[in-house]
Short mmCIF file of C-alpha atoms and ligand atoms in Angstrom, two decimals:
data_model
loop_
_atom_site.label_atom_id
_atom_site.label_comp_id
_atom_site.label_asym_id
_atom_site.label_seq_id
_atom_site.Cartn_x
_atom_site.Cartn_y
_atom_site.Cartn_z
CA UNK A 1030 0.00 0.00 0.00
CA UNK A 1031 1.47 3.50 -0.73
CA UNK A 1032 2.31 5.41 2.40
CA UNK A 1033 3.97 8.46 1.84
CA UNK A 1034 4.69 11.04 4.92
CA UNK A 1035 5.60 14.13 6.09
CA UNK A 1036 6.67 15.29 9.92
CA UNK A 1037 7.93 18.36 10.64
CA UNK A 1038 8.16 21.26 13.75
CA UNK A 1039 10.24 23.44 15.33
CA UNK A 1040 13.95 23.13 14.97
CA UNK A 1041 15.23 20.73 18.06
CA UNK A 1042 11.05 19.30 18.45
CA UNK A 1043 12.66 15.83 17.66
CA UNK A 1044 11.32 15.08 14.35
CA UNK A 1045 14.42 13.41 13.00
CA UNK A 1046 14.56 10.54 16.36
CA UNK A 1047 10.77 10.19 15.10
CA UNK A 1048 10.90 10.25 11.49
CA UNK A 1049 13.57 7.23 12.02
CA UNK A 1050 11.53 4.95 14.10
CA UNK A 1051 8.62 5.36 11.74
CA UNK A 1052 10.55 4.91 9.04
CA UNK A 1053 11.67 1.41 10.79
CA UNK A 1054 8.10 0.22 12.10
CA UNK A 1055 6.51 1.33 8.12
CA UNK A 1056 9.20 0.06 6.51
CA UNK A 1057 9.63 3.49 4.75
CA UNK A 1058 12.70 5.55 2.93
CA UNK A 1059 13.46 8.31 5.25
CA UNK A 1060 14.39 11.43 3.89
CA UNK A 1061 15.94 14.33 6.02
CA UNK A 1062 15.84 17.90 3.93
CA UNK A 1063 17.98 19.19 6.22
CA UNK A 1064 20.44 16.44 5.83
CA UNK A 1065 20.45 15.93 2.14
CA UNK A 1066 21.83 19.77 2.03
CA UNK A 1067 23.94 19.03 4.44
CA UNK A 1068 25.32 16.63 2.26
CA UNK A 1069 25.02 18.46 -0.87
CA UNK A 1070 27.25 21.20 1.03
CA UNK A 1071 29.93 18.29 2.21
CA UNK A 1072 30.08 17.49 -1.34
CA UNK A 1073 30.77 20.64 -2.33
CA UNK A 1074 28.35 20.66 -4.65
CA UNK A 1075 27.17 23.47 -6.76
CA UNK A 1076 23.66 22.75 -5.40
CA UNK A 1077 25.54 22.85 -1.64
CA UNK A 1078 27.51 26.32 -2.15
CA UNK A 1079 24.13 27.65 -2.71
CA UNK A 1080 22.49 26.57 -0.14
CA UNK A 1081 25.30 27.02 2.59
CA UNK A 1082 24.77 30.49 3.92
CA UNK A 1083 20.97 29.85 3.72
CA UNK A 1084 21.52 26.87 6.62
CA UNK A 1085 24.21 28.62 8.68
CA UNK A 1086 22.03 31.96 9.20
CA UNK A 1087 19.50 29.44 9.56
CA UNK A 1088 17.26 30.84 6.60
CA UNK A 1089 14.88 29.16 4.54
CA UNK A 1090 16.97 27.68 1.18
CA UNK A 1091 14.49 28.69 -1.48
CA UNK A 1092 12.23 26.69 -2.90
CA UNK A 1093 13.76 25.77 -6.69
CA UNK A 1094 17.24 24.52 -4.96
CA UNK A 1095 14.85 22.72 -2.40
CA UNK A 1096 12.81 20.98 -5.20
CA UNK A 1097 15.72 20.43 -7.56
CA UNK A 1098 17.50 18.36 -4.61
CA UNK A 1099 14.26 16.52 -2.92
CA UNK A 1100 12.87 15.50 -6.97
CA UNK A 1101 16.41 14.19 -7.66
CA UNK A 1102 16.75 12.02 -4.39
CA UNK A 1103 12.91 11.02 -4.74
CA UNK A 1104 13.83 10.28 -8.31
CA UNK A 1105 15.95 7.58 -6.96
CA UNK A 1106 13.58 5.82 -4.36
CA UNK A 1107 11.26 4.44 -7.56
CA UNK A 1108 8.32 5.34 -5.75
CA UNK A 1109 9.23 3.36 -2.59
CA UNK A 1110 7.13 4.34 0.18
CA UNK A 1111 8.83 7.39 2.14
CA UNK A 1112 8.33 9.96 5.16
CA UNK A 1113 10.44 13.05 4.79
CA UNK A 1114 11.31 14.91 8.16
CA UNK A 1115 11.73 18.90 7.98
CA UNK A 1116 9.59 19.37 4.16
CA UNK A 1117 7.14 21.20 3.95
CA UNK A 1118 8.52 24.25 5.87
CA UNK A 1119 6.35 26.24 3.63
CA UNK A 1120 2.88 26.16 2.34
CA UNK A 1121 4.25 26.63 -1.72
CA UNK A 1122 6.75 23.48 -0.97
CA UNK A 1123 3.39 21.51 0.13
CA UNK A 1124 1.23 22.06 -2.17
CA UNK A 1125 4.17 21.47 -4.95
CA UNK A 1126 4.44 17.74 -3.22
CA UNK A 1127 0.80 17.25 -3.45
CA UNK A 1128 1.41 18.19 -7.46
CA UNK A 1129 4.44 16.20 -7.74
CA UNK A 1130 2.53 12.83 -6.08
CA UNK A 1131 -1.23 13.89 -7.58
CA UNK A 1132 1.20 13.20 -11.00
CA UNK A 1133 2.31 10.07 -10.03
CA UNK A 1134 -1.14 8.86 -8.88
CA UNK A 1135 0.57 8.35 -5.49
CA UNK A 1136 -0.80 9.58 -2.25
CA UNK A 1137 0.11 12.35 0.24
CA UNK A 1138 -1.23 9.99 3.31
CA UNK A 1139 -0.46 13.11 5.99
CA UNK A 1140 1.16 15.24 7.44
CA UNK A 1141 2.52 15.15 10.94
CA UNK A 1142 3.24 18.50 13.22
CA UNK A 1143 5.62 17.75 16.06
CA UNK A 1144 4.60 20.61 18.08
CA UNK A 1145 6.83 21.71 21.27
CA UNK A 1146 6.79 24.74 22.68
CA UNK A 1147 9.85 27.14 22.62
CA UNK A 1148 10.60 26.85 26.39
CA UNK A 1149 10.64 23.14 26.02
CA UNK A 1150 13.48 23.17 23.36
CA UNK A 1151 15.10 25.58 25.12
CA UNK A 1152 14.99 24.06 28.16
CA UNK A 1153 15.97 20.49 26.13
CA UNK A 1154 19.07 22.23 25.00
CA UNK A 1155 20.22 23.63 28.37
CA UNK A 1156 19.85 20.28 30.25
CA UNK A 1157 21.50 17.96 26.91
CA UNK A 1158 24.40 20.63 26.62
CA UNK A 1159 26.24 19.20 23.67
CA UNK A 1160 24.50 16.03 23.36
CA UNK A 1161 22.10 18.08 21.92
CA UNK A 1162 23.96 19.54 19.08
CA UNK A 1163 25.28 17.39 15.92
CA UNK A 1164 28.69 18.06 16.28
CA UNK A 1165 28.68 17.90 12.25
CA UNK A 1166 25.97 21.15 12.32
CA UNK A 1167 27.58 24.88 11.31
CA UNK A 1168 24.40 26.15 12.35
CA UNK A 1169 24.02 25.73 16.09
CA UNK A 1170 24.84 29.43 17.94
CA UNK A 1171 22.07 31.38 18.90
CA UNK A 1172 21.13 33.52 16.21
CA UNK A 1173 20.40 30.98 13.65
CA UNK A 1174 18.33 29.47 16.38
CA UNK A 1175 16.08 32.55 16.77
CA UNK A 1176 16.11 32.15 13.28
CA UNK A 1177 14.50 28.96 12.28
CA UNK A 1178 12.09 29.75 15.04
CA UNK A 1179 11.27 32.28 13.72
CA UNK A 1180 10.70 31.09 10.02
CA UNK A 1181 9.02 28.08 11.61
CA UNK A 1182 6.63 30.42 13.31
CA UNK A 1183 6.05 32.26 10.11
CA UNK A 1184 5.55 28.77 7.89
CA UNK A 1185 3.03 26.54 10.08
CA UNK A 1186 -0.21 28.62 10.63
CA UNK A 1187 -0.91 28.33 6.65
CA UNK A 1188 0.48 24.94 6.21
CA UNK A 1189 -2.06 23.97 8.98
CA UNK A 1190 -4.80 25.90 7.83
CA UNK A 1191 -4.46 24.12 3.88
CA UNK A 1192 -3.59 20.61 4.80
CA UNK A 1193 -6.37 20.75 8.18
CA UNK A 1194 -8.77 21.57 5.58
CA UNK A 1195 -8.11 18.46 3.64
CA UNK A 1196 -8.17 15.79 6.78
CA UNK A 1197 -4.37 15.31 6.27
CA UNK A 1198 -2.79 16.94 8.82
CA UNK A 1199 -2.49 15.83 13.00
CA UNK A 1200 -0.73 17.74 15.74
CA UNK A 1201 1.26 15.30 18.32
CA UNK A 1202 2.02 16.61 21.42
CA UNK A 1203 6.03 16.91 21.47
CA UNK A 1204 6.70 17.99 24.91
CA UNK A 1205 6.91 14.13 26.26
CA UNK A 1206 9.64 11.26 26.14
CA UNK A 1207 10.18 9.83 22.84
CA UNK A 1208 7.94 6.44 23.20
CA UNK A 1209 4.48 7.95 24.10
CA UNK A 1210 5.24 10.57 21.08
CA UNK A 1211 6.16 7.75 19.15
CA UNK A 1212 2.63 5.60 20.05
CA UNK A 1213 0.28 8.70 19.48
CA UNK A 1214 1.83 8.92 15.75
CA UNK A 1215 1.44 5.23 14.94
CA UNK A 1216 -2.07 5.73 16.46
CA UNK A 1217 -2.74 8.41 13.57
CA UNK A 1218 -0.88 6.00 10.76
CA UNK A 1219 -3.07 3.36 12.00
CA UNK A 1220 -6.11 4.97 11.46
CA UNK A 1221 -5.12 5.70 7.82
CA UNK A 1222 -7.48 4.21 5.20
CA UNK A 1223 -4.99 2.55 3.24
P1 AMP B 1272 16.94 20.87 9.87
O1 AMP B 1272 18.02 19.84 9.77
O2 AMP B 1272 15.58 20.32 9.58
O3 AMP B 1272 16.97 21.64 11.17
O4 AMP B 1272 17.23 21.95 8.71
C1 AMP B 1272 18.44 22.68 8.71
C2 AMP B 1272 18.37 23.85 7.76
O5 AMP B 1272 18.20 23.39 6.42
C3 AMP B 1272 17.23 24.83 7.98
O6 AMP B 1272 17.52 25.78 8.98
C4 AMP B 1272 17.14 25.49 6.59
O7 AMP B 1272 18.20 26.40 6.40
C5 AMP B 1272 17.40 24.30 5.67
N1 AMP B 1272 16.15 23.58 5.33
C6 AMP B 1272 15.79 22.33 5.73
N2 AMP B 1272 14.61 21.98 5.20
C7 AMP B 1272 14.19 23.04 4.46
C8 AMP B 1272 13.03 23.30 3.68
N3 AMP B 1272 12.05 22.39 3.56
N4 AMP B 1272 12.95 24.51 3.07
C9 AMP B 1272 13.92 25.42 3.17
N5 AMP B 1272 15.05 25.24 3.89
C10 AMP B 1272 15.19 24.06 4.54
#
């Protein structure tokens, strides 16, 4: 059965610990945006010098670099069922998915929002210290952090609004431990007609 979804929240919410245990129990390809231009940037590729001050100010990449690298990696996957964590970050990048899949007669199944509130990552990253950063991350002081907050802030109310309106989007609860998070999402795949 196609299964094809999407999980996303505020930067440090978790989404990447839960996009890779769904990914596990669904059998699913899981896609990180922020990690494939990380990786596009380690590779020095023309695609990654781009999109490298974008991530370290902790800016939105725009849209055509963030299609041209997600298409090309989907591309790959020959329509193997997916979740991709940290896409759509804005409304125009989900209703382009829904266009992309809509062509492929696949399905967007939904669309999962991690929410946390900003005390609780704050408060996350004061008591984890550097466990909480990725070492490998340029983008970890302060300022970018106000940043993607405050891009995130900017990006979910339509993306709610859009995909709420077409029964495919759910709002978990992020402020727990990672298991009852992760049981209250396969709750909502569960209940999936597919
Ligand atoms: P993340 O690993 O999800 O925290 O993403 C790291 C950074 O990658 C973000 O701060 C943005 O600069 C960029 N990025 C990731 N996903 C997107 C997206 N869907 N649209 C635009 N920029 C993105």
């Amino acid at each position: 059965m196609p299964l094809n979804l999407f999980i996303i929240g505020p930067s440090g919410c978790g989404k990447s610990t839960q996009a890779k245990l769904i990914a596990g129990k669904y059998n699913l390809s899981h896609l990180s945006m922020g990690q494939l231009l990380r990786d596009e940037i380690a590779a020095g590729s023309g695609f990654g010098d781009e999109a490298k001050s974008y991530l370290d100010n902790g800016k939105l990449v725009p849209d055509d670099l963030i299609f041209d690298i997600l298409i090309a990696k989907l591309n790959t996957l020959n329509n193997q069922n997916f979740i991709i964590d940290g896409f759509p970050r804005v409304l125009n990048q989900g209703k382009y998915m829904e266009f992309y899949l809509k062509k492929k007669d696949l399905p967007f199944s939904l669309l999962i929002h991690l929410s946390v509130t900003f005390e609780e990552i704050t408060a996350r990253r004061a008591k984890l210290g550097s466990e909480f950063q990725d070492e490998n991350r340029t983008d970890n002081n302060p300022e970018a952090i106000a940043s993607r907050q405050q891009f995130y802030d900017d990006g979910i109310t339509p993306i709610r609004e859009y995909f709420e309106s077409k029964g495919l989007f759910v709002d978990i609860d992020g402020n727990r431990p990672i298991e009852p998070i992760f049981a209250d999402i396969c709750d909502k795949i569960n209940k999936l007609k597919i």
